[in-house]
PDB file of C-alpha atoms in Angstrom:
ATOM      1  CA  THR A   4     114.475  95.132  79.934  1.00  0.00           C
ATOM      2  CA  VAL A   5     112.298  95.682  76.564  1.00  0.00           C
ATOM      3  CA  ASN A   6     110.421  92.350  74.535  1.00  0.00           C
ATOM      4  CA  SER A   7     109.316  92.217  70.683  1.00  0.00           C
ATOM      5  CA  SER A   8     106.440  94.022  71.331  1.00  0.00           C
ATOM      6  CA  GLY A   9     108.316  97.555  72.426  1.00  0.00           C
ATOM      7  CA  VAL A  10     107.015  97.039  76.260  1.00  0.00           C
ATOM      8  CA  VAL A  11     109.856  97.800  79.229  1.00  0.00           C
ATOM      9  CA  SER A  12     109.767  96.010  81.934  1.00  0.00           C
ATOM     10  CA  ILE A  13     111.366  97.010  85.193  1.00  0.00           C
ATOM     11  CA  SER A  14     112.089  94.738  87.426  1.00  0.00           C
ATOM     12  CA  GLY A  15     113.285  95.341  91.408  1.00  0.00           C
ATOM     13  CA  ALA A  16     112.576  98.888  93.066  1.00  0.00           C
ATOM     14  CA  ALA A  17     114.080 102.068  91.223  1.00  0.00           C
ATOM     15  CA  PRO A  18     116.804 103.976  93.585  1.00  0.00           C
ATOM     16  CA  ALA A  19     115.799 107.600  94.929  1.00  0.00           C
ATOM     17  CA  GLY A  20     115.205 110.565  92.086  1.00  0.00           C
ATOM     18  CA  THR A  21     114.569 111.084  87.805  1.00  0.00           C
ATOM     19  CA  HIS A  22     115.783 109.341  85.742  1.00  0.00           C
ATOM     20  CA  THR A  23     115.824 108.857  82.072  1.00  0.00           C
ATOM     21  CA  ILE A  24     115.957 105.657  80.138  1.00  0.00           C
ATOM     22  CA  THR A  25     115.954 105.645  76.515  1.00  0.00           C
ATOM     23  CA  ILE A  26     115.040 103.606  74.221  1.00  0.00           C
ATOM     24  CA  ARG A  27     115.935 102.855  70.478  1.00  0.00           C
ATOM     25  CA  ALA A  28     114.247 101.454  68.050  1.00  0.00           C
ATOM     26  CA  THR A  29     115.682  99.707  64.421  1.00  0.00           C
ATOM     27  CA  ASP A  30     113.960  98.956  61.692  1.00  0.00           C
ATOM     28  CA  ASN A  31     115.275  96.027  59.259  1.00  0.00           C
ATOM     29  CA  CYS A  32     116.938  99.119  56.716  1.00  0.00           C
ATOM     30  CA  GLY A  33     118.270 100.369  60.308  1.00  0.00           C
ATOM     31  CA  GLN A  34     116.293 103.583  60.357  1.00  0.00           C
ATOM     32  CA  THR A  35     116.522 104.233  64.258  1.00  0.00           C
ATOM     33  CA  THR A  36     113.904 105.999  66.625  1.00  0.00           C
ATOM     34  CA  ASP A  37     114.381 106.673  70.523  1.00  0.00           C
ATOM     35  CA  ALA A  38     111.706 107.064  72.976  1.00  0.00           C
ATOM     36  CA  THR A  39     112.439 108.923  76.293  1.00  0.00           C
ATOM     37  CA  ILE A  40     110.514 107.698  79.400  1.00  0.00           C
ATOM     38  CA  ALA A  41     111.332 109.911  82.935  1.00  0.00           C
ATOM     39  CA  LEU A  42     111.848 107.354  85.606  1.00  0.00           C
ATOM     40  CA  THR A  43     111.435 108.303  89.716  1.00  0.00           C
ATOM     41  CA  GLY A  44     112.038 106.469  91.745  1.00  0.00           C
ATOM     42  CA  ASN A  45     110.618 106.208  94.867  1.00  0.00           C
ATOM     43  CA  ALA A  46     112.979 106.575  98.290  1.00  0.00           C
ATOM     44  CA  PRO A  47     111.647 104.447 101.170  1.00  0.00           C
ATOM     45  CA  PRO A  48     110.298 106.152 104.474  1.00  0.00           C
ATOM     46  CA  THR A  49     112.870 106.500 107.373  1.00  0.00           C
ATOM     47  CA  ILE A  50     111.719 105.672 111.112  1.00  0.00           C
ATOM     48  CA  VAL A  51     113.819 105.735 114.759  1.00  0.00           C
ATOM     49  CA  ALA A  52     112.118 104.787 118.128  1.00  0.00           C
ATOM     50  CA  GLU A  53     112.557 106.154 121.012  1.00  0.00           C
ATOM     51  CA  THR A  54     114.683 105.096 123.749  1.00  0.00           C
ATOM     52  CA  GLY A  55     114.296 104.697 127.114  1.00  0.00           C
ATOM     53  CA  LEU A  56     110.675 104.107 127.095  1.00  0.00           C
ATOM     54  CA  THR A  57     109.662 102.603 130.587  1.00  0.00           C
ATOM     55  CA  ARG A  58     105.943 101.938 132.289  1.00  0.00           C
ATOM     56  CA  GLN A  59     105.159 101.042 135.770  1.00  0.00           C
ATOM     57  CA  ARG A  60     102.791  98.182 136.103  1.00  0.00           C
ATOM     58  CA  GLY A  61      99.350  99.513 136.593  1.00  0.00           C
ATOM     59  CA  SER A  62     100.081 102.911 135.796  1.00  0.00           C
ATOM     60  CA  LEU A  63      97.546 105.422 134.379  1.00  0.00           C
ATOM     61  CA  ILE A  64      97.712 105.528 130.079  1.00  0.00           C
ATOM     62  CA  SER A  65     100.755 108.031 128.797  1.00  0.00           C
ATOM     63  CA  ASN A  66     101.238 109.039 125.658  1.00  0.00           C
ATOM     64  CA  PRO A  67     104.839 109.908 124.849  1.00  0.00           C
ATOM     65  CA  THR A  68     106.649 109.778 121.167  1.00  0.00           C
ATOM     66  CA  ILE A  69     107.509 106.867 120.910  1.00  0.00           C
ATOM     67  CA  ALA A  70     109.460 107.458 117.031  1.00  0.00           C
ATOM     68  CA  THR A  71     110.350 109.635 114.363  1.00  0.00           C
ATOM     69  CA  VAL A  72     110.095 109.690 110.356  1.00  0.00           C
ATOM     70  CA  SER A  73     110.818 110.834 107.460  1.00  0.00           C
ATOM     71  CA  ASP A  74     109.966 110.971 103.760  1.00  0.00           C
ATOM     72  CA  ALA A  75     112.041 112.677 100.890  1.00  0.00           C
ATOM     73  CA  ASN A  76     108.827 111.820  98.601  1.00  0.00           C
ATOM     74  CA  THR A  77     105.567 112.195 100.574  1.00  0.00           C
ATOM     75  CA  PRO A  78     104.908 114.356 102.751  1.00  0.00           C
ATOM     76  CA  LEU A  79     104.729 113.595 107.092  1.00  0.00           C
ATOM     77  CA  SER A  80     101.286 113.874 107.212  1.00  0.00           C
ATOM     78  CA  GLY A  81     101.299 110.888 104.400  1.00  0.00           C
ATOM     79  CA  LEU A  82     103.043 108.784 106.534  1.00  0.00           C
ATOM     80  CA  THR A  83     101.242 105.954 108.135  1.00  0.00           C
ATOM     81  CA  VAL A  84     102.844 104.035 110.878  1.00  0.00           C
ATOM     82  CA  THR A  85     102.014 100.453 113.414  1.00  0.00           C
ATOM     83  CA  GLY A  86     103.176  98.708 115.238  1.00  0.00           C
ATOM     84  CA  ASN A  87     103.357  94.281 114.472  1.00  0.00           C
ATOM     85  CA  GLY A  88     101.198  95.866 111.605  1.00  0.00           C
ATOM     86  CA  LEU A  89      98.372  96.438 113.486  1.00  0.00           C
ATOM     87  CA  ALA A  90      97.023  99.948 114.816  1.00  0.00           C
ATOM     88  CA  THR A  91      96.770  98.325 118.571  1.00  0.00           C
ATOM     89  CA  ALA A  92      98.963  96.154 119.791  1.00  0.00           C
ATOM     90  CA  THR A  93      99.979  93.423 123.046  1.00  0.00           C
ATOM     91  CA  ILE A  94     103.615  92.397 124.369  1.00  0.00           C
ATOM     92  CA  GLY A  95     102.748  90.468 127.471  1.00  0.00           C
ATOM     93  CA  GLY A  96     100.541  92.807 128.944  1.00  0.00           C
ATOM     94  CA  VAL A  97     101.523  96.022 127.662  1.00  0.00           C
ATOM     95  CA  THR A  98      99.713  97.675 125.190  1.00  0.00           C
ATOM     96  CA  VAL A  99     100.623 100.058 122.482  1.00  0.00           C
ATOM     97  CA  SER A 100      97.306 102.174 120.822  1.00  0.00           C
ATOM     98  CA  ASN A 101      96.067 105.478 119.336  1.00  0.00           C
ATOM     99  CA  ILE A 102      98.782 106.129 117.109  1.00  0.00           C
ATOM    100  CA  THR A 103      99.222 109.060 115.870  1.00  0.00           C
ATOM    101  CA  ASN A 104     101.651 111.154 113.401  1.00  0.00           C
ATOM    102  CA  THR A 105     102.322 114.958 113.931  1.00  0.00           C
ATOM    103  CA  ALA A 106     104.128 116.915 111.933  1.00  0.00           C
ATOM    104  CA  GLY A 107     107.096 113.382 111.737  1.00  0.00           C
ATOM    105  CA  THR A 108     106.469 112.887 115.132  1.00  0.00           C
ATOM    106  CA  ILE A 109     105.349 109.392 116.448  1.00  0.00           C
ATOM    107  CA  THR A 110     103.323 109.598 119.386  1.00  0.00           C
ATOM    108  CA  ALA A 111     101.196 106.617 120.850  1.00  0.00           C
ATOM    109  CA  SER A 112      98.984 105.236 124.297  1.00  0.00           C
ATOM    110  CA  ILE A 113     101.196 103.649 126.285  1.00  0.00           C
ATOM    111  CA  VAL A 114      99.818 101.535 129.010  1.00  0.00           C
ATOM    112  CA  ALA A 115     101.298  98.475 131.045  1.00  0.00           C
ATOM    113  CA  ASP A 116      98.275  96.386 132.897  1.00  0.00           C
ATOM    114  CA  CYS A 117      98.645  94.985 137.036  1.00  0.00           C
ATOM    115  CA  ALA A 118      99.684  91.667 135.319  1.00  0.00           C
ATOM    116  CA  ALA A 119     102.589  92.618 132.480  1.00  0.00           C
ATOM    117  CA  THR A 120     105.996  91.040 132.075  1.00  0.00           C
ATOM    118  CA  ILE A 121     108.572  92.990 134.147  1.00  0.00           C
ATOM    119  CA  GLY A 122     111.552  93.052 132.273  1.00  0.00           C
ATOM    120  CA  THR A 123     111.469  94.123 128.607  1.00  0.00           C
ATOM    121  CA  ALA A 124     108.468  93.977 125.703  1.00  0.00           C
ATOM    122  CA  THR A 125     109.452  94.923 121.871  1.00  0.00           C
ATOM    123  CA  PHE A 126     106.906  96.016 119.384  1.00  0.00           C
ATOM    124  CA  THR A 127     108.259  96.409 115.827  1.00  0.00           C
ATOM    125  CA  LEU A 128     107.065 100.025 114.612  1.00  0.00           C
ATOM    126  CA  GLN A 129     106.681  99.828 110.416  1.00  0.00           C
ATOM    127  CA  VAL A 130     106.580 103.369 108.986  1.00  0.00           C
ATOM    128  CA  SER A 131     104.862 103.400 104.717  1.00  0.00           C
ATOM    129  CA  ASP A 132     104.690 105.772 102.379  1.00  0.00           C
ATOM    130  CA  GLY A 133     101.602 103.453 100.417  1.00  0.00           C
ATOM    131  CA  MET A 134     104.635 102.402  98.231  1.00  0.00           C
ATOM    132  CA  ALA A 135     107.783 101.767 100.277  1.00  0.00           C
ATOM    133  CA  SER A 136     107.896 101.140 104.120  1.00  0.00           C
ATOM    134  CA  ALA A 137     110.799 100.851 106.642  1.00  0.00           C
ATOM    135  CA  SER A 138     110.709  99.244 110.206  1.00  0.00           C
ATOM    136  CA  ALA A 139     112.293  99.940 113.467  1.00  0.00           C
ATOM    137  CA  THR A 140     111.977  98.290 117.051  1.00  0.00           C
ATOM    138  CA  LEU A 141     110.004 100.333 120.051  1.00  0.00           C
ATOM    139  CA  ASN A 142     111.589  98.834 123.546  1.00  0.00           C
ATOM    140  CA  VAL A 143     109.035  99.368 126.766  1.00  0.00           C
ATOM    141  CA  ALA A 144     111.526  98.500 129.826  1.00  0.00           C
ATOM    142  CA  VAL A 145     108.262  97.362 132.494  1.00  0.00           C
ATOM    143  CA  THR A 146     109.512  97.716 136.258  1.00  0.00           C
ATOM    144  CA  ALA A 147     107.060  96.443 139.084  1.00  0.00           C
ATOM    145  CA  ASN A 148     104.212  98.160 140.894  1.00  0.00           C
ATOM    146  CA  THR A 149     105.011 100.534 143.407  1.00  0.00           C
ATOM    147  CA  GLY A 150     102.408  99.598 146.171  1.00  0.00           C
ATOM    148  CA  PRO A 151     100.341 102.405 147.351  1.00  0.00           C
ATOM    149  CA  THR A 152     101.260 105.107 150.990  1.00  0.00           C
ATOM    150  CA  GLN A 153      99.030 106.935 153.134  1.00  0.00           C
ATOM    151  CA  HIS A 154     100.466 109.071 156.127  1.00  0.00           C
ATOM    152  CA  TYR A 155      99.243 109.096 159.937  1.00  0.00           C
ATOM    153  CA  SER A 156     100.674 110.582 162.538  1.00  0.00           C
ATOM    154  CA  ALA A 157     100.869 109.104 166.459  1.00  0.00           C
ATOM    155  CA  VAL A 158      98.140 109.864 167.853  1.00  0.00           C
ATOM    156  CA  THR A 159      98.139 109.609 172.366  1.00  0.00           C
ATOM    157  CA  VAL A 160      94.240 108.931 173.884  1.00  0.00           C
ATOM    158  CA  THR A 161      93.427 108.567 177.437  1.00  0.00           C
ATOM    159  CA  ALA A 162      91.312 106.008 178.555  1.00  0.00           C
ATOM    160  CA  GLY A 163      88.031 106.170 177.718  1.00  0.00           C
ATOM    161  CA  GLY A 164      88.836 109.511 175.596  1.00  0.00           C
ATOM    162  CA  THR A 165      88.225 110.153 171.714  1.00  0.00           C
ATOM    163  CA  ALA A 166      90.890 111.514 169.354  1.00  0.00           C
ATOM    164  CA  PRO A 167      90.923 112.272 165.471  1.00  0.00           C
ATOM    165  CA  ILE A 168      93.126 110.593 163.812  1.00  0.00           C
ATOM    166  CA  ARG A 169      94.151 112.560 160.380  1.00  0.00           C
ATOM    167  CA  PRO A 170      96.406 111.499 157.705  1.00  0.00           C
ATOM    168  CA  THR A 171      99.075 114.382 157.488  1.00  0.00           C
ATOM    169  CA  ALA A 172      99.030 114.358 153.653  1.00  0.00           C
ATOM    170  CA  PRO A 173      96.656 112.888 150.627  1.00  0.00           C
ATOM    171  CA  PRO A 174      96.895 109.540 150.418  1.00  0.00           C
ATOM    172  CA  SER A 175      98.438 108.217 147.345  1.00  0.00           C
ATOM    173  CA  ALA A 176      97.927 105.125 144.541  1.00  0.00           C
ATOM    174  CA  ASN A 177      99.638 104.070 141.279  1.00  0.00           C
ATOM    175  CA  GLY A 178      96.838 103.876 139.042  1.00  0.00           C
ATOM    176  CA  PRO A 179      93.483 105.369 138.840  1.00  0.00           C
ATOM    177  CA  GLU A 180      91.021 101.971 139.810  1.00  0.00           C
ATOM    178  CA  SER A 181      93.117 102.171 143.710  1.00  0.00           C
ATOM    179  CA  LYS A 182      91.475 101.639 146.409  1.00  0.00           C
ATOM    180  CA  ILE A 183      92.925 103.339 149.451  1.00  0.00           C
TER     181      ILE A 183
END
């Protein structure tokens, strides 16, 4: 719209691409003049969340790909991604943090604490180019923690004797703080 002072107002988002707008002013004697304005519409970025992500309760940090992003108007390095609107988000004991954009591939640290809710933790990923944004849903399946394992063979000891008891394989556990 153009008001009586010649101010042009545009409401809503302009479609992506460059558009030429011509404004014609007519005076009381019928004389006209045209002015041309080039308007460039910003296409919103896109984001596609990864599927099939699973974390085990109490597991070590993993840094998987969580999404890919693109934008027709903005370099990939200029796109910002958040989880639930924040740099770090926690849902049901599952934390997504250290979100990183490397040439449109989005990775993050994902941890499920020992009390994380078994099932699916759902996060909303949002990408922004500074003017427009888009979102996608990231689901992280949480499974139960597996117990530690120990490996020993049977040992025979005669009365009053001694025998070394050695593991047949190193002990293993889920997580760095496990004590075996």
